[in-house]
Amino acid sequence: MSRANAGTKGVPRADRELQIVRAACEVFGTVGFAKASVAGIAADAGISKPLVYQYFGSKEGLFSACLTHGAELLASDMERVAADDSVGLERGLRTLDGIFRILEPQPWLWRLFFDRTAPESGDVAAARAFYTDRITRLAMEGVGELMALVGDDDPLDVSAMTAVWMNVVDTLVTWWLDHPEVTPSQMTERCYRLIVALSGAEPPAQIVADPAAR
Amino acid sequence: MSRANAGTKGVPRADRELQIVRAACEVFGTVGFAKASVAGIAADAGISKPLVYQYFGSKEGLFSACLTHGAELLASDMERVAADDSVGLERGLRTLDGIFRILEPQPWLWRLFFDRTAPESGDVAAARAFYTDRITRLAMEGVGELMALVGDDDPLDVSAMTAVWMNVVDTLVTWWLDHPEVTPSQMTERCYRLIVALSGAEPPAQIVADPAAR
DNA sequence: GAGGTAACTTACCCAAAGGTCATATCCCTG
DNA sequence: CAGGGATATGACCTTTGGGTAAGTTACCTC
């Protein structure tokens, strides 16, 4: 009588895990690791706290799963863009475009990656290091091309510029979160204008109208 | 006998408050509001927890005092630069230069401002809104000038660009934190090169050598 | 259909941290 | 030099939330 609602509901583990991860991504991405409560996530997912621990071991394990889930989505898209033959600012624009489209239905995914309240050791750090490497490599490649175009190949300059680039993406996504009525396409066009304003010279324009980029 | 170390040590309130705020700025700025512990801050400051509460009322009140302390320092310097007659990218460079010099001995101050784990209502929010307004106004003014130079006066574009600009500053400061051997002057020069790389056209060069900017 | 296993829950434990209380010591003033 | 107020503290209270123990139900296989 005491454990009235106990007992299996016949949902396979893989389904439940995905359901939990999705709820957790939204919570972690919105309020951050430190302020997120496992009980709250469980409630959002419509299940109880011990099930979360049974499947993910700890709050940290759950966050790690979320990080992997989100980062995989983003990293694979960035690699797709990198495989194109665009260079310099145009490649930057195409990358932004892909990111905006992925984040449209789940903008909070982005925050998982830059959460300073997340643990800095253990599985979480390992997962983050793995994806940071993967993404930073792409960014450095793109930024390096851009810097080489103007004859600057100081590695520290490239390093700093890569950091700037990655946080510019972060900032534009954040700005977008505060202006939810703006569509991904409009964001891409806006980024194009901002780059024009900075550089004076206009990069190729086909990105905005290119149907293949949709 | 139980409260052995109790009793005044003759330190005036104002001195203690400054001492506590300084310790708190470092902790809040380093680990963030959520993960910071008041007892830990008290220990760092060399005093006990109840004294913190006696002087600041709550953890939130303490953070609010830190925010005001740090923001005042930065905002007043930005206003100094704004009062100069530089425009566009040169004004941006001068602002960066001032920020780097202020943050050199206490880089964590910067993070107080962008702490997403801080409370979003009450005194903290009020203090942040006050300084956000003050700083954003300056940034928008500078960014607006830059955008006007190239004929873009869409207010949303200016808004997004302002966000980008403010986070670029954040990023460069963060990058600097990871490269402590770099001096403020070197950082300013590096920023100059990055801007050149982005814009193609070179902004006025005197900022780097200008003794008045030191 | 008996039993093993995977899916699920309620009720609880306990450590950490925000916040308070009662008390102790010192300085300043009349 | 008496006492009021400012400065200071150890011990405590209370809430929050990560984590667990033990029990319940359903499905699957033989």
PDB file of C-alpha atoms in Angstrom, chain A:
ATOM      1  CA  MET A   1       0.000   0.000   0.000  1.00  0.00           C
ATOM      2  CA  SER A   2       2.793   2.412   0.874  1.00  0.00           C
ATOM      3  CA  ARG A   3       4.539   2.380  -2.529  1.00  0.00           C
ATOM      4  CA  ALA A   4       1.251   2.660  -4.388  1.00  0.00           C
ATOM      5  CA  ASN A   5       2.486   3.865  -7.776  1.00  0.00           C
ATOM      6  CA  ALA A   6       5.555   1.663  -7.915  1.00  0.00           C
ATOM      7  CA  GLY A   7       6.131  -0.976 -10.543  1.00  0.00           C
ATOM      8  CA  THR A   8       7.212  -0.858 -14.167  1.00  0.00           C
ATOM      9  CA  LYS A   9       5.153   0.953 -16.764  1.00  0.00           C
ATOM     10  CA  GLY A  10       6.704  -0.982 -19.577  1.00  0.00           C
ATOM     11  CA  VAL A  11       8.808   1.853 -21.001  1.00  0.00           C
ATOM     12  CA  PRO A  12      12.189   0.594 -22.262  1.00  0.00           C
ATOM     13  CA  ARG A  13      15.272   2.086 -20.694  1.00  0.00           C
ATOM     14  CA  ALA A  14      16.487   3.788 -23.884  1.00  0.00           C
ATOM     15  CA  ASP A  15      13.192   5.662 -24.282  1.00  0.00           C
ATOM     16  CA  ARG A  16      13.178   6.820 -20.690  1.00  0.00           C
ATOM     17  CA  GLU A  17      16.795   7.915 -20.902  1.00  0.00           C
ATOM     18  CA  LEU A  18      16.094  10.098 -23.897  1.00  0.00           C
ATOM     19  CA  GLN A  19      13.020  11.522 -22.194  1.00  0.00           C
ATOM     20  CA  ILE A  20      15.050  12.345 -19.088  1.00  0.00           C
ATOM     21  CA  VAL A  21      17.944  13.820 -21.055  1.00  0.00           C
ATOM     22  CA  ARG A  22      15.627  16.086 -22.991  1.00  0.00           C
ATOM     23  CA  ALA A  23      14.028  17.436 -19.837  1.00  0.00           C
ATOM     24  CA  ALA A  24      17.434  17.767 -18.195  1.00  0.00           C
ATOM     25  CA  CYS A  25      18.919  19.658 -21.137  1.00  0.00           C
ATOM     26  CA  GLU A  26      16.238  22.289 -20.855  1.00  0.00           C
ATOM     27  CA  VAL A  27      16.670  22.701 -17.112  1.00  0.00           C
ATOM     28  CA  PHE A  28      20.483  22.611 -17.085  1.00  0.00           C
ATOM     29  CA  GLY A  29      20.644  24.926 -20.065  1.00  0.00           C
ATOM     30  CA  THR A  30      18.187  27.375 -18.594  1.00  0.00           C
ATOM     31  CA  VAL A  31      19.170  27.679 -14.932  1.00  0.00           C
ATOM     32  CA  GLY A  32      22.660  26.152 -15.044  1.00  0.00           C
ATOM     33  CA  PHE A  33      24.117  23.079 -13.366  1.00  0.00           C
ATOM     34  CA  ALA A  34      24.426  24.546  -9.882  1.00  0.00           C
ATOM     35  CA  LYS A  35      20.856  25.782  -9.595  1.00  0.00           C
ATOM     36  CA  ALA A  36      19.239  22.802 -11.294  1.00  0.00           C
ATOM     37  CA  SER A  37      17.605  20.210  -9.027  1.00  0.00           C
ATOM     38  CA  VAL A  38      17.477  16.549  -9.943  1.00  0.00           C
ATOM     39  CA  ALA A  39      14.072  16.166  -8.307  1.00  0.00           C
ATOM     40  CA  GLY A  40      12.794  19.022 -10.452  1.00  0.00           C
ATOM     41  CA  ILE A  41      14.140  17.460 -13.626  1.00  0.00           C
ATOM     42  CA  ALA A  42      12.559  14.141 -12.688  1.00  0.00           C
ATOM     43  CA  ALA A  43       9.237  15.886 -12.143  1.00  0.00           C
ATOM     44  CA  ASP A  44       9.528  17.632 -15.519  1.00  0.00           C
ATOM     45  CA  ALA A  45      10.229  14.305 -17.179  1.00  0.00           C
ATOM     46  CA  GLY A  46       7.227  12.803 -15.406  1.00  0.00           C
ATOM     47  CA  ILE A  47       9.152  10.220 -13.416  1.00  0.00           C
ATOM     48  CA  SER A  48      10.705   9.940  -9.957  1.00  0.00           C
ATOM     49  CA  LYS A  49      14.163  10.907  -8.756  1.00  0.00           C
ATOM     50  CA  PRO A  50      15.562   7.430  -8.022  1.00  0.00           C
ATOM     51  CA  LEU A  51      14.989   6.396 -11.622  1.00  0.00           C
ATOM     52  CA  VAL A  52      17.287   9.181 -12.714  1.00  0.00           C
ATOM     53  CA  TYR A  53      19.967   7.906 -10.364  1.00  0.00           C
ATOM     54  CA  GLN A  54      19.409   4.348 -11.480  1.00  0.00           C
ATOM     55  CA  TYR A  55      20.045   5.321 -15.098  1.00  0.00           C
ATOM     56  CA  PHE A  56      22.636   8.083 -14.795  1.00  0.00           C
ATOM     57  CA  GLY A  57      24.308   7.464 -11.427  1.00  0.00           C
ATOM     58  CA  SER A  58      24.585  11.055 -10.306  1.00  0.00           C
ATOM     59  CA  LYS A  59      23.679  14.632 -11.142  1.00  0.00           C
ATOM     60  CA  GLU A  60      27.062  14.897 -12.787  1.00  0.00           C
ATOM     61  CA  GLY A  61      26.441  11.791 -14.870  1.00  0.00           C
ATOM     62  CA  LEU A  62      23.147  13.224 -16.036  1.00  0.00           C
ATOM     63  CA  PHE A  63      24.784  16.490 -17.009  1.00  0.00           C
ATOM     64  CA  SER A  64      27.487  14.611 -18.829  1.00  0.00           C
ATOM     65  CA  ALA A  65      24.857  12.793 -20.885  1.00  0.00           C
ATOM     66  CA  CYS A  66      23.199  16.113 -21.719  1.00  0.00           C
ATOM     67  CA  LEU A  67      26.483  17.659 -22.747  1.00  0.00           C
ATOM     68  CA  THR A  68      27.241  14.780 -25.069  1.00  0.00           C
ATOM     69  CA  HIS A  69      23.728  14.869 -26.516  1.00  0.00           C
ATOM     70  CA  GLY A  70      23.887  18.572 -27.301  1.00  0.00           C
ATOM     71  CA  ALA A  71      27.498  18.813 -28.364  1.00  0.00           C
ATOM     72  CA  GLU A  72      27.211  15.931 -30.773  1.00  0.00           C
ATOM     73  CA  LEU A  73      24.393  17.703 -32.588  1.00  0.00           C
ATOM     74  CA  LEU A  74      26.358  20.925 -32.918  1.00  0.00           C
ATOM     75  CA  ALA A  75      29.785  19.494 -33.641  1.00  0.00           C
ATOM     76  CA  SER A  76      28.535  17.278 -36.445  1.00  0.00           C
ATOM     77  CA  ASP A  77      26.885  20.237 -38.126  1.00  0.00           C
ATOM     78  CA  MET A  78      30.013  22.344 -37.845  1.00  0.00           C
ATOM     79  CA  GLU A  79      31.998  19.561 -39.459  1.00  0.00           C
ATOM     80  CA  ARG A  80      29.489  19.459 -42.270  1.00  0.00           C
ATOM     81  CA  VAL A  81      30.095  23.164 -42.921  1.00  0.00           C
ATOM     82  CA  ALA A  82      33.841  22.724 -42.619  1.00  0.00           C
ATOM     83  CA  ALA A  83      33.718  20.091 -45.345  1.00  0.00           C
ATOM     84  CA  ASP A  84      32.376  22.741 -47.733  1.00  0.00           C
ATOM     85  CA  ASP A  85      34.880  24.780 -49.633  1.00  0.00           C
ATOM     86  CA  SER A  86      33.922  28.203 -48.221  1.00  0.00           C
ATOM     87  CA  VAL A  87      36.650  30.216 -46.500  1.00  0.00           C
ATOM     88  CA  GLY A  88      37.054  33.274 -44.281  1.00  0.00           C
ATOM     89  CA  LEU A  89      33.980  35.225 -43.286  1.00  0.00           C
ATOM     90  CA  GLU A  90      31.724  33.265 -45.609  1.00  0.00           C
ATOM     91  CA  ARG A  91      32.573  30.045 -43.772  1.00  0.00           C
ATOM     92  CA  GLY A  92      31.841  31.863 -40.534  1.00  0.00           C
ATOM     93  CA  LEU A  93      28.446  32.888 -41.798  1.00  0.00           C
ATOM     94  CA  ARG A  94      27.585  29.370 -42.946  1.00  0.00           C
ATOM     95  CA  THR A  95      28.580  27.987 -39.554  1.00  0.00           C
ATOM     96  CA  LEU A  96      26.378  30.515 -37.798  1.00  0.00           C
ATOM     97  CA  ASP A  97      23.509  29.661 -40.092  1.00  0.00           C
ATOM     98  CA  GLY A  98      23.746  25.958 -39.236  1.00  0.00           C
ATOM     99  CA  ILE A  99      23.909  26.681 -35.529  1.00  0.00           C
ATOM    100  CA  PHE A 100      20.879  28.939 -35.595  1.00  0.00           C
ATOM    101  CA  ARG A 101      18.812  26.304 -37.364  1.00  0.00           C
ATOM    102  CA  ILE A 102      19.745  23.580 -34.904  1.00  0.00           C
ATOM    103  CA  LEU A 103      19.119  25.739 -31.877  1.00  0.00           C
ATOM    104  CA  GLU A 104      15.789  27.102 -33.008  1.00  0.00           C
ATOM    105  CA  PRO A 105      13.677  24.421 -31.296  1.00  0.00           C
ATOM    106  CA  GLN A 106      16.011  23.982 -28.315  1.00  0.00           C
ATOM    107  CA  PRO A 107      18.083  27.122 -27.795  1.00  0.00           C
ATOM    108  CA  TRP A 108      19.136  26.136 -24.285  1.00  0.00           C
ATOM    109  CA  LEU A 109      21.388  23.393 -25.665  1.00  0.00           C
ATOM    110  CA  TRP A 110      24.002  26.025 -26.345  1.00  0.00           C
ATOM    111  CA  ARG A 111      24.347  26.995 -22.706  1.00  0.00           C
ATOM    112  CA  LEU A 112      25.314  23.505 -21.586  1.00  0.00           C
ATOM    113  CA  PHE A 113      28.630  24.008 -23.201  1.00  0.00           C
ATOM    114  CA  PHE A 114      29.527  27.264 -21.507  1.00  0.00           C
ATOM    115  CA  ASP A 115      28.146  26.550 -18.055  1.00  0.00           C
ATOM    116  CA  ARG A 116      30.743  27.747 -15.586  1.00  0.00           C
ATOM    117  CA  THR A 117      28.882  26.148 -12.676  1.00  0.00           C
ATOM    118  CA  ALA A 118      29.383  22.652 -14.077  1.00  0.00           C
ATOM    119  CA  PRO A 119      31.996  20.403 -12.445  1.00  0.00           C
ATOM    120  CA  GLU A 120      35.531  20.941 -13.647  1.00  0.00           C
ATOM    121  CA  SER A 121      36.704  17.376 -13.255  1.00  0.00           C
ATOM    122  CA  GLY A 122      35.447  13.869 -13.863  1.00  0.00           C
ATOM    123  CA  ASP A 123      33.226  12.714 -16.692  1.00  0.00           C
ATOM    124  CA  VAL A 124      31.828  16.160 -17.356  1.00  0.00           C
ATOM    125  CA  ALA A 125      35.248  17.663 -17.865  1.00  0.00           C
ATOM    126  CA  ALA A 126      36.262  14.761 -20.071  1.00  0.00           C
ATOM    127  CA  ALA A 127      33.191  15.117 -22.268  1.00  0.00           C
ATOM    128  CA  ARG A 128      33.651  18.844 -22.495  1.00  0.00           C
ATOM    129  CA  ALA A 129      37.336  18.502 -23.312  1.00  0.00           C
ATOM    130  CA  PHE A 130      36.498  16.067 -26.072  1.00  0.00           C
ATOM    131  CA  TYR A 131      34.005  18.368 -27.735  1.00  0.00           C
ATOM    132  CA  THR A 132      35.935  21.547 -26.994  1.00  0.00           C
ATOM    133  CA  ASP A 133      38.878  20.032 -28.835  1.00  0.00           C
ATOM    134  CA  ARG A 134      36.704  19.000 -31.725  1.00  0.00           C
ATOM    135  CA  ILE A 135      35.020  22.386 -32.041  1.00  0.00           C
ATOM    136  CA  THR A 136      38.089  24.472 -31.302  1.00  0.00           C
ATOM    137  CA  ARG A 137      39.988  22.617 -34.007  1.00  0.00           C
ATOM    138  CA  LEU A 138      37.362  23.617 -36.553  1.00  0.00           C
ATOM    139  CA  ALA A 139      37.230  27.189 -35.306  1.00  0.00           C
ATOM    140  CA  MET A 140      40.999  27.535 -35.322  1.00  0.00           C
ATOM    141  CA  GLU A 141      41.137  26.184 -38.830  1.00  0.00           C
ATOM    142  CA  GLY A 142      38.592  28.732 -40.019  1.00  0.00           C
ATOM    143  CA  VAL A 143      40.087  31.612 -38.061  1.00  0.00           C
ATOM    144  CA  GLY A 144      43.590  30.658 -39.163  1.00  0.00           C
ATOM    145  CA  GLU A 145      42.520  30.883 -42.801  1.00  0.00           C
ATOM    146  CA  LEU A 146      41.029  34.295 -42.180  1.00  0.00           C
ATOM    147  CA  MET A 147      44.119  35.607 -40.388  1.00  0.00           C
ATOM    148  CA  ALA A 148      46.431  34.197 -43.033  1.00  0.00           C
ATOM    149  CA  LEU A 149      44.497  36.167 -45.650  1.00  0.00           C
ATOM    150  CA  VAL A 150      45.694  39.387 -44.003  1.00  0.00           C
ATOM    151  CA  GLY A 151      49.175  38.107 -43.232  1.00  0.00           C
ATOM    152  CA  ASP A 152      48.897  37.633 -39.465  1.00  0.00           C
ATOM    153  CA  ASP A 153      50.081  34.190 -38.397  1.00  0.00           C
ATOM    154  CA  ASP A 154      51.053  34.869 -34.789  1.00  0.00           C
ATOM    155  CA  PRO A 155      49.738  31.754 -33.017  1.00  0.00           C
ATOM    156  CA  LEU A 156      48.668  33.728 -29.960  1.00  0.00           C
ATOM    157  CA  ASP A 157      46.730  36.096 -32.189  1.00  0.00           C
ATOM    158  CA  VAL A 158      44.999  33.144 -33.792  1.00  0.00           C
ATOM    159  CA  SER A 159      44.287  31.727 -30.338  1.00  0.00           C
ATOM    160  CA  ALA A 160      42.763  34.981 -29.106  1.00  0.00           C
ATOM    161  CA  MET A 161      40.775  35.449 -32.286  1.00  0.00           C
ATOM    162  CA  THR A 162      39.422  31.909 -32.019  1.00  0.00           C
ATOM    163  CA  ALA A 163      38.243  32.656 -28.506  1.00  0.00           C
ATOM    164  CA  VAL A 164      36.605  35.826 -29.777  1.00  0.00           C
ATOM    165  CA  TRP A 165      34.933  34.015 -32.628  1.00  0.00           C
ATOM    166  CA  MET A 166      33.518  31.268 -30.417  1.00  0.00           C
ATOM    167  CA  ASN A 167      32.132  33.779 -27.968  1.00  0.00           C
ATOM    168  CA  VAL A 168      30.711  35.912 -30.718  1.00  0.00           C
ATOM    169  CA  VAL A 169      28.667  32.890 -31.678  1.00  0.00           C
ATOM    170  CA  ASP A 170      27.673  32.526 -28.053  1.00  0.00           C
ATOM    171  CA  THR A 171      26.678  36.165 -27.872  1.00  0.00           C
ATOM    172  CA  LEU A 172      24.620  36.104 -31.037  1.00  0.00           C
ATOM    173  CA  VAL A 173      22.787  33.016 -29.835  1.00  0.00           C
ATOM    174  CA  THR A 174      22.160  34.672 -26.483  1.00  0.00           C
ATOM    175  CA  TRP A 175      20.940  37.837 -28.160  1.00  0.00           C
ATOM    176  CA  TRP A 176      18.643  35.698 -30.235  1.00  0.00           C
ATOM    177  CA  LEU A 177      17.236  34.031 -27.097  1.00  0.00           C
ATOM    178  CA  ASP A 178      16.218  37.491 -25.959  1.00  0.00           C
ATOM    179  CA  HIS A 179      14.504  38.195 -29.289  1.00  0.00           C
ATOM    180  CA  PRO A 180      12.498  35.020 -29.889  1.00  0.00           C
ATOM    181  CA  GLU A 181      10.411  36.518 -32.678  1.00  0.00           C
ATOM    182  CA  VAL A 182      13.458  36.592 -34.975  1.00  0.00           C
ATOM    183  CA  THR A 183      13.744  33.592 -37.308  1.00  0.00           C
ATOM    184  CA  PRO A 184      16.987  31.720 -38.029  1.00  0.00           C
ATOM    185  CA  SER A 185      17.118  33.197 -41.546  1.00  0.00           C
ATOM    186  CA  GLN A 186      16.755  36.720 -40.217  1.00  0.00           C
ATOM    187  CA  MET A 187      19.552  36.043 -37.755  1.00  0.00           C
ATOM    188  CA  THR A 188      21.832  34.892 -40.537  1.00  0.00           C
ATOM    189  CA  GLU A 189      21.037  38.007 -42.551  1.00  0.00           C
ATOM    190  CA  ARG A 190      21.661  40.166 -39.510  1.00  0.00           C
ATOM    191  CA  CYS A 191      25.065  38.545 -38.998  1.00  0.00           C
ATOM    192  CA  TYR A 192      25.875  39.250 -42.600  1.00  0.00           C
ATOM    193  CA  ARG A 193      25.150  42.952 -42.083  1.00  0.00           C
ATOM    194  CA  LEU A 194      27.218  43.053 -38.897  1.00  0.00           C
ATOM    195  CA  ILE A 195      30.184  41.548 -40.671  1.00  0.00           C
ATOM    196  CA  VAL A 196      29.801  44.033 -43.474  1.00  0.00           C
ATOM    197  CA  ALA A 197      29.762  46.860 -40.965  1.00  0.00           C
ATOM    198  CA  LEU A 198      32.959  45.602 -39.362  1.00  0.00           C
ATOM    199  CA  SER A 199      34.897  44.756 -42.457  1.00  0.00           C
ATOM    200  CA  GLY A 200      33.824  47.439 -44.875  1.00  0.00           C
ATOM    201  CA  ALA A 201      34.491  45.005 -47.718  1.00  0.00           C
ATOM    202  CA  GLU A 202      31.535  42.734 -48.434  1.00  0.00           C
ATOM    203  CA  PRO A 203      31.996  38.974 -48.317  1.00  0.00           C
ATOM    204  CA  PRO A 204      30.154  36.875 -50.940  1.00  0.00           C
ATOM    205  CA  ALA A 205      26.402  37.307 -50.601  1.00  0.00           C
ATOM    206  CA  GLN A 206      25.059  33.985 -51.841  1.00  0.00           C
ATOM    207  CA  ILE A 207      24.891  32.449 -48.377  1.00  0.00           C
ATOM    208  CA  VAL A 208      21.653  34.169 -47.496  1.00  0.00           C
ATOM    209  CA  ALA A 209      19.811  33.167 -50.626  1.00  0.00           C
ATOM    210  CA  ASP A 210      21.489  29.804 -51.145  1.00  0.00           C
ATOM    211  CA  PRO A 211      18.798  27.107 -50.962  1.00  0.00           C
ATOM    212  CA  ALA A 212      21.424  24.454 -50.182  1.00  0.00           C
ATOM    213  CA  ALA A 213      22.125  26.202 -46.900  1.00  0.00           C
ATOM    214  CA  ARG A 214      18.580  25.695 -45.699  1.00  0.00           C
TER     215      ARG A 214
END
